[in-house]
Every structure is written in structure tokens, then in C-alpha cells.
Short mmCIF file of C-alpha atoms in Angstrom, two decimals:
data_model
loop_
_atom_site.label_atom_id
_atom_site.label_comp_id
_atom_site.label_asym_id
_atom_site.label_seq_id
_atom_site.Cartn_x
_atom_site.Cartn_y
_atom_site.Cartn_z
CA UNK A 51 0.01 0.00 -0.07
CA UNK A 52 1.31 3.54 -0.80
CA UNK A 53 2.92 5.34 2.01
CA UNK A 54 0.38 8.15 1.94
CA UNK A 55 -2.25 5.64 3.08
CA UNK A 56 -0.26 4.65 6.20
CA UNK A 57 -1.90 5.90 9.42
CA UNK A 58 -1.95 5.86 13.23
CA UNK A 59 -5.02 6.12 15.38
CA UNK A 60 -5.19 8.61 18.24
CA UNK A 61 -5.91 6.13 21.00
CA UNK A 62 -7.72 7.07 24.18
CA UNK A 63 -8.49 3.44 25.09
CA UNK A 64 -12.21 4.13 24.62
CA UNK A 65 -15.07 3.04 22.32
CA UNK A 66 -14.88 5.97 19.84
CA UNK A 67 -11.26 5.44 19.01
CA UNK A 68 -11.75 1.69 18.72
CA UNK A 69 -14.81 2.06 16.45
CA UNK A 70 -13.02 4.64 14.32
CA UNK A 71 -10.23 2.14 13.89
CA UNK A 72 -12.67 -0.49 12.63
CA UNK A 73 -14.28 1.95 10.32
CA UNK A 74 -11.08 3.01 8.56
CA UNK A 75 -9.57 -0.47 8.43
CA UNK A 76 -10.60 -1.21 4.87
CA UNK A 77 -9.28 2.09 3.42
CA UNK A 78 -6.23 2.90 5.52
CA UNK A 79 -3.14 0.88 6.47
CA UNK A 80 -3.19 1.45 10.23
CA UNK A 81 0.31 0.80 11.54
CA UNK A 82 0.16 2.11 15.04
CA UNK A 83 -1.72 3.68 17.99
CA UNK A 84 -0.74 7.02 19.47
CA UNK A 85 -1.68 7.63 23.15
CA UNK A 86 -0.78 10.06 25.93
CA UNK A 87 0.03 9.11 29.50
CA UNK A 88 0.35 11.07 32.65
CA UNK A 89 4.07 10.47 33.59
CA UNK A 90 3.30 10.76 37.31
CA UNK A 91 0.38 8.30 37.59
CA UNK A 92 1.02 6.17 34.60
CA UNK A 93 -2.65 6.61 33.52
CA UNK A 94 -4.30 7.83 30.34
CA UNK A 95 -5.64 11.35 31.06
CA UNK A 96 -9.47 11.63 31.66
CA UNK A 97 -10.09 7.95 31.04
CA UNK A 98 -8.04 7.10 34.08
CA UNK A 99 -6.85 3.66 32.95
CA UNK A 100 -3.39 2.32 33.66
CA UNK A 101 -0.82 2.34 30.91
CA UNK A 102 -0.47 -1.38 31.27
CA UNK A 103 -4.07 -1.93 30.23
CA UNK A 104 -3.59 0.20 27.11
CA UNK A 105 -0.53 -1.90 26.15
CA UNK A 106 -2.71 -4.91 26.58
CA UNK A 107 -5.22 -3.45 24.05
CA UNK A 108 -2.40 -2.79 21.60
CA UNK A 109 -1.21 -6.39 21.88
CA UNK A 110 -4.76 -7.64 21.31
CA UNK A 111 -4.96 -5.46 18.18
CA UNK A 112 -1.50 -6.47 17.02
CA UNK A 113 -0.38 -2.81 16.64
CA UNK A 114 2.56 -0.86 17.99
CA UNK A 115 1.69 1.63 20.83
CA UNK A 116 3.42 4.97 20.58
CA UNK A 117 3.36 6.68 23.96
CA UNK A 118 3.72 10.42 24.72
CA UNK A 119 4.44 11.01 28.40
CA UNK A 120 3.06 14.22 29.81
CA UNK A 121 3.43 16.06 33.14
CA UNK A 122 0.34 16.88 35.11
CA UNK A 123 -0.82 19.53 34.97
CA UNK A 124 0.44 19.84 31.43
CA UNK A 125 0.95 23.35 29.88
CA UNK A 126 -0.37 23.34 26.34
CA UNK A 127 3.06 24.25 24.84
CA UNK A 128 4.53 21.14 26.49
CA UNK A 129 1.63 19.00 25.07
CA UNK A 130 2.08 20.42 21.63
CA UNK A 131 5.92 20.02 21.65
CA UNK A 132 5.79 16.39 22.77
CA UNK A 133 2.94 15.39 20.46
CA UNK A 134 4.79 17.24 17.68
CA UNK A 135 7.88 15.01 18.32
CA UNK A 136 5.66 11.98 17.93
CA UNK A 137 4.23 13.23 14.74
CA UNK A 138 7.72 13.90 13.38
CA UNK A 139 8.63 10.23 14.06
CA UNK A 140 5.45 9.09 12.36
CA UNK A 141 6.31 11.07 9.23
CA UNK A 142 9.74 9.50 9.18
CA UNK A 143 7.97 6.11 9.19
CA UNK A 144 5.83 7.08 6.26
CA UNK A 145 2.71 7.79 8.30
CA UNK A 146 0.54 10.50 6.67
CA UNK A 147 -2.85 10.11 8.47
CA UNK A 148 -3.91 10.35 12.03
CA UNK A 149 -7.40 9.02 12.88
CA UNK A 150 -9.56 10.61 15.59
CA UNK A 151 -12.86 9.24 17.12
CA UNK A 152 -14.40 12.75 17.56
CA UNK A 153 -18.10 13.02 16.77
CA UNK A 154 -19.55 16.44 17.20
CA UNK A 155 -17.40 18.91 19.14
CA UNK A 156 -16.34 21.53 16.57
CA UNK A 157 -13.86 23.29 18.82
CA UNK A 158 -12.01 20.00 19.49
CA UNK A 159 -11.85 19.21 15.74
CA UNK A 160 -10.67 22.74 14.94
CA UNK A 161 -7.88 22.33 17.55
CA UNK A 162 -6.78 19.05 16.15
CA UNK A 163 -6.68 20.39 12.60
CA UNK A 164 -4.62 23.45 13.67
CA UNK A 165 -2.26 21.25 15.60
CA UNK A 166 -1.54 19.00 12.62
CA UNK A 167 -1.29 21.87 10.17
CA UNK A 168 2.11 21.80 8.52
CA UNK A 169 3.04 18.54 10.13
CA UNK A 170 2.62 16.45 6.95
CA UNK A 171 0.03 14.42 8.79
CA UNK A 172 -3.56 14.73 7.77
CA UNK A 173 -6.34 14.24 10.39
CA UNK A 174 -9.22 11.89 9.61
CA UNK A 175 -12.57 11.93 11.38
CA UNK A 176 -14.46 8.85 10.17
CA UNK A 177 -17.27 9.17 12.83
CA UNK A 178 -17.82 12.86 12.42
CA UNK A 179 -21.46 14.03 12.39
CA UNK A 180 -23.00 10.66 12.93
CA UNK A 181 -26.16 10.66 15.21
CA UNK A 182 -24.82 9.43 18.43
CA UNK A 183 -27.91 7.35 19.48
CA UNK A 184 -27.68 5.31 16.36
CA UNK A 185 -23.90 5.09 16.52
CA UNK A 186 -23.87 3.84 20.08
CA UNK A 187 -26.40 1.16 19.14
CA UNK A 188 -24.28 0.15 16.18
CA UNK A 189 -21.21 -0.15 18.41
CA UNK A 190 -23.00 -2.62 20.64
CA UNK A 191 -24.52 -4.54 17.80
CA UNK A 192 -21.15 -4.96 16.06
CA UNK A 193 -19.65 -6.62 19.10
CA UNK A 194 -17.72 -3.77 20.63
CA UNK A 195 -17.44 -4.45 24.44
CA UNK A 196 -16.48 -1.62 26.75
CA UNK A 197 -16.74 -0.77 30.41
CA UNK A 198 -17.52 2.76 31.69
CA UNK A 199 -14.37 3.82 33.53
CA UNK A 200 -15.21 7.33 34.65
CA UNK A 201 -18.18 9.55 35.02
CA UNK A 202 -18.49 13.36 35.47
CA UNK A 203 -21.00 13.50 38.31
CA UNK A 204 -21.92 17.14 37.29
CA UNK A 205 -23.39 15.68 34.04
CA UNK A 206 -24.36 12.10 34.77
CA UNK A 207 -25.19 9.79 37.73
CA UNK A 208 -21.99 8.47 39.27
CA UNK A 209 -23.39 5.04 39.64
CA UNK A 210 -22.95 4.61 35.85
CA UNK A 211 -19.21 4.08 36.51
CA UNK A 212 -18.22 0.44 36.26
CA UNK A 213 -21.14 -0.52 34.05
CA UNK A 214 -20.75 -2.25 30.79
CA UNK A 215 -21.49 -0.18 27.71
CA UNK A 216 -24.31 -2.35 26.34
CA UNK A 217 -28.04 -2.08 25.31
CA UNK A 218 -29.20 -2.05 28.95
CA UNK A 219 -26.76 0.78 29.74
CA UNK A 220 -28.07 2.75 26.80
CA UNK A 221 -31.65 2.14 27.77
CA UNK A 222 -30.98 3.32 31.37
CA UNK A 223 -29.37 6.58 30.41
CA UNK A 224 -31.32 9.58 31.84
CA UNK A 225 -32.57 12.14 29.30
CA UNK A 226 -30.05 14.72 28.25
CA UNK A 227 -27.07 12.44 28.43
CA UNK A 228 -25.36 11.78 25.04
CA UNK A 229 -25.37 8.02 24.38
CA UNK A 230 -21.71 8.30 23.32
CA UNK A 231 -20.78 10.61 26.21
CA UNK A 232 -19.60 13.16 23.63
CA UNK A 233 -19.82 16.13 26.06
CA UNK A 234 -17.61 14.29 28.56
CA UNK A 235 -20.42 12.75 30.57
CA UNK A 236 -18.64 9.42 30.76
CA UNK A 237 -15.57 7.61 29.34
CA UNK A 238 -14.94 4.03 28.47
CA UNK A 239 -12.23 1.30 28.10
CA UNK A 240 -12.69 -1.23 25.27
CA UNK A 241 -11.99 -4.89 26.11
CA UNK A 242 -13.03 -6.54 22.84
CA UNK A 243 -14.53 -5.90 19.40
CA UNK A 244 -13.75 -5.83 15.69
CA UNK A 245 -9.96 -6.19 15.17
CA UNK A 246 -9.18 -7.66 18.56
CA UNK A 247 -7.49 -11.06 18.31
CA UNK A 248 -8.63 -11.75 21.92
CA UNK A 249 -10.33 -10.00 24.73
CA UNK A 250 -8.56 -7.92 27.38
CA UNK A 251 -9.73 -9.65 30.49
CA UNK A 252 -10.32 -7.03 33.28
CA UNK A 253 -11.57 -7.00 36.81
CA UNK A 254 -13.93 -4.01 37.49
CA UNK A 255 -13.44 -2.51 40.93
CA UNK A 256 -15.95 -0.56 43.00
CA UNK A 257 -16.34 3.09 41.91
CA UNK A 258 -14.40 5.77 43.90
CA UNK A 259 -14.21 9.52 43.67
CA UNK A 260 -10.94 10.89 42.17
CA UNK A 261 -10.19 14.35 40.92
CA UNK A 262 -13.86 15.30 40.69
CA UNK A 263 -14.85 12.22 38.78
CA UNK A 264 -16.40 8.86 39.77
CA UNK A 265 -13.89 6.24 38.55
CA UNK A 266 -14.17 2.45 38.39
CA UNK A 267 -10.66 1.03 38.77
CA UNK A 268 -9.77 -1.67 36.22
CA UNK A 269 -7.09 -4.31 36.75
CA UNK A 270 -5.97 -7.42 34.77
CA UNK A 271 -7.50 -10.68 35.77
#
């Protein structure tokens, strides 16, 4: 496949990134995952899952994981400098596309496009604009399995943390909560789905409060 069709996926460990990976699989030669990790805690920011679990996802997908370590709190100039270094390495490896799982937040998309401008890497948004209720249902129907790792209690009930992202979860969501958590209501960790050679077997701990979020701690079985 021509070098310009080689790509990485911006990998949060959650359902949107995983589903975007599945969507582009037929048209893009995905050769790696790009993720950020809090250097102090060893966790993926916001999603709160341990780096070890993200590496387990990468192994299950058979893809190299490219990690950008960040301080916390992280000044934007540090974030952009370190992700820029990762993108430069990607270009040297012939990568010209970076896939994002963003759905509707225009300011987030605009920022990603500005950040990649001039890098030689083109952003792709394969899920952009899709109705989230139908998309969430399609994720479940196509076999994507994910657990809700963190909930913003200011936007959604904290007891959603630790639940599986499945048809019952979607049916139980109170009115006003986006079924994909697009406004940050909740975040997920994918354990299985299209492209996974095997499931990532996790133990879901009891939810606790951490940094203003309700978090369900995950560990390997």
C-alpha cells in the first residue's frame, strides 16, 4: 500500500477510538496507535486507565503503541511540543494520516486540525457528524465491548461508573445524556471488538471519587 495511506489512530483506550479504527480499516493501512500518558500516575488522562491496560489493548490489536508521556498539569506548549515530536517520528516512518474518534465537538476538531497543520500528517474523522444514538447502538450490535471507567457526576449519575456499555446501559441513560458521552459525561475502556485477536480480561473495581470524577478502577485478571 502506498505510504500516504499509512496511518496511526489517536488512541484514548475508549469506544470511539476503537470504532473509528474499525471503520477506517478497509481504506487505511493502520500501523500504530498514539496515546498520551500522565508521567506521574502512569494513567491515560481523563479515562483514568493504567498504561499497562492500554498496552494490553495494543497487543490484542496487533499494533505498536506509541506513547507520549506528559506532566500533570500539562501546559499546552508542552503538550504540543511532545505530540509534535511523535508526529515527526510518524512522518519518518511514512505515516501521513492520524485518525480521531471525535463525533460533534467543533472546537475540538478545529484544535486538532490546527495542531496538525504543516506537520505532513492529515487528520481523519471517520465518525464525524453521525447521530450518536444510532452510533452507540451500532457499536454494541457490532460486538464492541467496553466498560465505563469514569463519570463526570456534574453531568451524569456517578453509579454509571463500572457498568458495561451495552444495550441495557443505553436504555438506562437519563434524558439529556449523550449516548456516546460526547460532552464528557462518561468515558470507556474497550476490552473486545472488531480487530481484537482476543479480549482484554479485566476486573472492574468498586467506583471511587478521584479528581472530581467517579472512577471504576480496572485491573488485569
